[in-house]
Amino acid sequence: MESPKQIDLSHGVPVDRIPDGAFVEGKLGDDDVILVRSGSEFFAVGATCPHYGGPLAQGLLLGDELRCPLHHACFSLRTGEALRAPAFDAISCWRVERSGDKVFLRDKLPAPVRTQALHSAGSKNHPESVVIVGGGAAGLAAADMLRREGYDKPVTLISADESAPYDRPNLSKDYLAGTAQDEWIPLRSPDYYRDREITLVLNSRVSSLDVQQKRIRLENGKAHGFGALLLATGAEPVKLPVPGASDSQLYYLRTFADSRTLAQKAASAKQVVLVGASFIALEVAASLRERGVVVHIVAPDKLPLERVMGPEVGRFVRGLHEAHGVVFHLGETVTRVDGRTVTLSGGDTVDADFLVLGVGVRPSLALAEQAGLKVDRGIVVDAYLQTSVPGIFAAGDIARWPDPHSGGLVRIEHWVVAERQGQVAAHNILGLRERFEAVPFFWTQQYDVSIKYIGHAEKWDAVEISGSLDAKDGAVTYRLAGRTLAVATISRDLQSLQAEAAMESSIRVR
Ligand SMILES: Cc1cc2nc3c(=O)[nH]c(=O)nc-3n(C[C@H](O)[C@H](O)[C@H](O)COP(=O)(O)OP(=O)(O)OC[C@H]3O[C@@H](n4cnc5c(N)ncnc54)[C@H](O)[C@@H]3O)c2cc1C
Ligand code: FES
């Protein structure tokens, strides 16, 4: 049914009904379309983001680009192409024609094709093959971009995981809550890899890298030569020894298999102890509460997320979970487990069917260290994501790069950052010399609250809150010496996009 805001676009739209910089939501046959005016130009594109169905009419228009309000994917209004992750697929795009005082939507444009890399001066020097180690966010985004750019030589994606690349953020959210099905978790179907001739090598850990010979070797003894290499090995959960606990009582969450196991365990559990108050632990808490499991969180912190987002957000998050029945034991650690009894450092005991440890991750650097790449709490890369060895790139949770926003070397564990780095690394493998300058972005979903965070603030000297966190409608701005480093928002998606755009322009003028 047509919503009151939607108009029928099949008979043209008077120009004066399309204000400059605004969206007109309409219908063309079965398609939901948004009509956009940017100066004297008119564009018509699909209204729904292919990533998670975000309503693009509530997004941000920036020249001839449109950004999605949910997770900041960016689309070209001229071609519909998904210019930046987390969306990979294009949105529909129509040819728009002005005739007199009306604009008309004509034919749908064909799917966009990139030609930049093929026509660039360095295209003759494209590597003979590309090997990507790591089948996660960065690895898949890089393989996808290599093919989108028309690179037609072998691309091999090698992953230690038994599953093809999947939607890792969902593992602690809908999938664990039991509201997402197994089939929704893979990011791409088997046809996708076959059609694009991306060779997927699963269940295979790369154990050594010879930078002189340009070869990698797998644990199973097989070897692969490469023209260019992308390391995208991500991170692994920090393992914590818990006296008295057996392996069958302690769980971690990183992989699809981990989440499947947890979901199965949760189905018959009554009470669970979560160790740590990290984003993942808090998302697990929310998902287990949705299943009716009683949740206790034990963490040494004074407030959850205080180190990353400050006490104001920490208090809000604690209140949110308490309102859903979660019991916090803050300022405490687990000292011992005896059968079902978990003893805390303050002497209290809590019963638990099992424990989930969410105490942070460690980047998977073994390969880089063994190969002698420059490593400093992450693989050190330059602005083009190239490691200390030419032709070898790194992206995602393992990469430590010069961040133009904070001015230092940073390593960040966010899904969208990893995907965008994979895309930029692919461009640079093809010689396009693109600097990685995206403003870091992440989101977390707990119950009905989604917190979006744009920028990166390791420390700040001023915090400004607008709106009300308790009313689940507010923004927190983190500043250092008067400069905005990061903005966290709840129910203010447009403000998050505007903050991203402002941070992007601030590095352009510096
Ligand atoms: C449960 C969960 C929920 C999350 N939710 C969010 C969220 O809501 N928002 C957000 O911004 N971020 C979230 N994150 C973080 C985000 O998923 C990571 O930042 C992102 O996946 C990093 O991408 P990556 O490509 O660097 O590594 P990964 O996605 O971890 O992929 C690394 C890959 O490398 C493989 N690998 C490792 N070593 C080797 C080797 N030697 N040989 C071959 N393969 C190897 C691994 O098997 C894996 O396939 C979440 C993480 C988890 C675990
Ligand atoms: S729904 Fe649009 S970026 Fe996720």
Short mmCIF file of N, CA, C and O in Angstrom, two decimals, residues 1-3 6-12 25-33 94 105-106 108:
data_model
loop_
_atom_site.label_atom_id
_atom_site.label_comp_id
_atom_site.label_asym_id
_atom_site.label_seq_id
_atom_site.Cartn_x
_atom_site.Cartn_y
_atom_site.Cartn_z
N MET A 1 0.83 -1.20 0.00
CA MET A 1 0.00 0.00 0.00
C MET A 1 0.87 1.26 0.00
O MET A 1 1.94 1.28 0.60
N GLU A 2 0.38 2.31 -0.66
CA GLU A 2 1.15 3.54 -0.71
C GLU A 2 1.08 4.26 0.63
O GLU A 2 0.00 4.42 1.20
N SER A 3 2.26 4.68 1.17
CA SER A 3 2.20 5.43 2.43
C SER A 3 1.80 6.86 2.10
O SER A 3 1.96 7.32 0.97
N GLN A 6 4.22 8.87 0.18
CA GLN A 6 4.65 8.45 -1.15
C GLN A 6 3.73 9.03 -2.22
O GLN A 6 2.52 9.04 -2.06
N ILE A 7 4.35 9.45 -3.33
CA ILE A 7 3.51 9.91 -4.43
C ILE A 7 3.74 9.01 -5.64
O ILE A 7 4.78 8.37 -5.76
N ASP A 8 2.76 8.99 -6.51
CA ASP A 8 2.86 8.18 -7.73
C ASP A 8 3.78 8.91 -8.71
O ASP A 8 3.50 10.04 -9.10
N LEU A 9 4.88 8.25 -9.07
CA LEU A 9 5.87 8.91 -9.91
C LEU A 9 5.66 8.64 -11.40
O LEU A 9 6.41 9.14 -12.23
N SER A 10 4.66 7.86 -11.73
CA SER A 10 4.56 7.41 -13.13
C SER A 10 4.11 8.51 -14.09
O SER A 10 4.31 8.39 -15.29
N HIS A 11 3.52 9.58 -13.56
CA HIS A 11 3.08 10.65 -14.46
C HIS A 11 3.93 11.91 -14.36
O HIS A 11 3.52 13.00 -14.75
N GLY A 12 5.13 11.76 -13.78
CA GLY A 12 6.00 12.92 -13.63
C GLY A 12 5.65 13.69 -12.36
O GLY A 12 4.58 13.53 -11.79
N GLU A 25 9.54 10.90 -1.57
CA GLU A 25 9.35 9.44 -1.59
C GLU A 25 8.19 9.11 -2.51
O GLU A 25 7.12 9.72 -2.43
N GLY A 26 8.41 8.14 -3.39
CA GLY A 26 7.36 7.81 -4.35
C GLY A 26 7.34 6.35 -4.71
O GLY A 26 8.13 5.53 -4.20
N LYS A 27 6.44 6.04 -5.62
CA LYS A 27 6.24 4.66 -6.06
C LYS A 27 6.27 4.66 -7.58
O LYS A 27 5.66 5.53 -8.23
N LEU A 28 6.98 3.72 -8.16
CA LEU A 28 6.95 3.55 -9.61
C LEU A 28 6.67 2.07 -9.85
O LEU A 28 7.56 1.24 -9.65
N GLY A 29 5.46 1.75 -10.24
CA GLY A 29 5.07 0.34 -10.30
C GLY A 29 5.21 -0.24 -8.91
O GLY A 29 4.72 0.32 -7.93
N ASP A 30 5.96 -1.36 -8.81
CA ASP A 30 6.15 -1.99 -7.50
C ASP A 30 7.33 -1.40 -6.73
O ASP A 30 7.60 -1.80 -5.60
N ASP A 31 8.09 -0.53 -7.38
CA ASP A 31 9.33 -0.05 -6.75
C ASP A 31 9.09 1.15 -5.84
O ASP A 31 8.41 2.10 -6.22
N ASP A 32 9.70 1.10 -4.64
CA ASP A 32 9.75 2.28 -3.78
C ASP A 32 10.96 3.09 -4.22
O ASP A 32 12.08 2.56 -4.29
N VAL A 33 10.71 4.35 -4.52
CA VAL A 33 11.76 5.17 -5.15
C VAL A 33 11.90 6.47 -4.37
O VAL A 33 10.92 6.98 -3.82
N TRP A 94 17.27 5.20 -11.80
CA TRP A 94 16.50 5.49 -13.02
C TRP A 94 17.07 6.73 -13.71
O TRP A 94 17.58 7.65 -13.06
N LEU A 105 10.56 9.96 -14.63
CA LEU A 105 11.47 8.83 -14.49
C LEU A 105 11.36 8.00 -15.76
O LEU A 105 10.25 7.64 -16.16
N ARG A 106 12.49 7.72 -16.38
CA ARG A 106 12.48 6.93 -17.61
C ARG A 106 12.96 5.52 -17.29
O ARG A 106 12.60 4.94 -16.31
N LYS A 108 15.20 2.16 -16.21
CA LYS A 108 16.12 1.79 -15.13
C LYS A 108 17.52 1.66 -15.72
O LYS A 108 17.67 1.05 -16.80
#
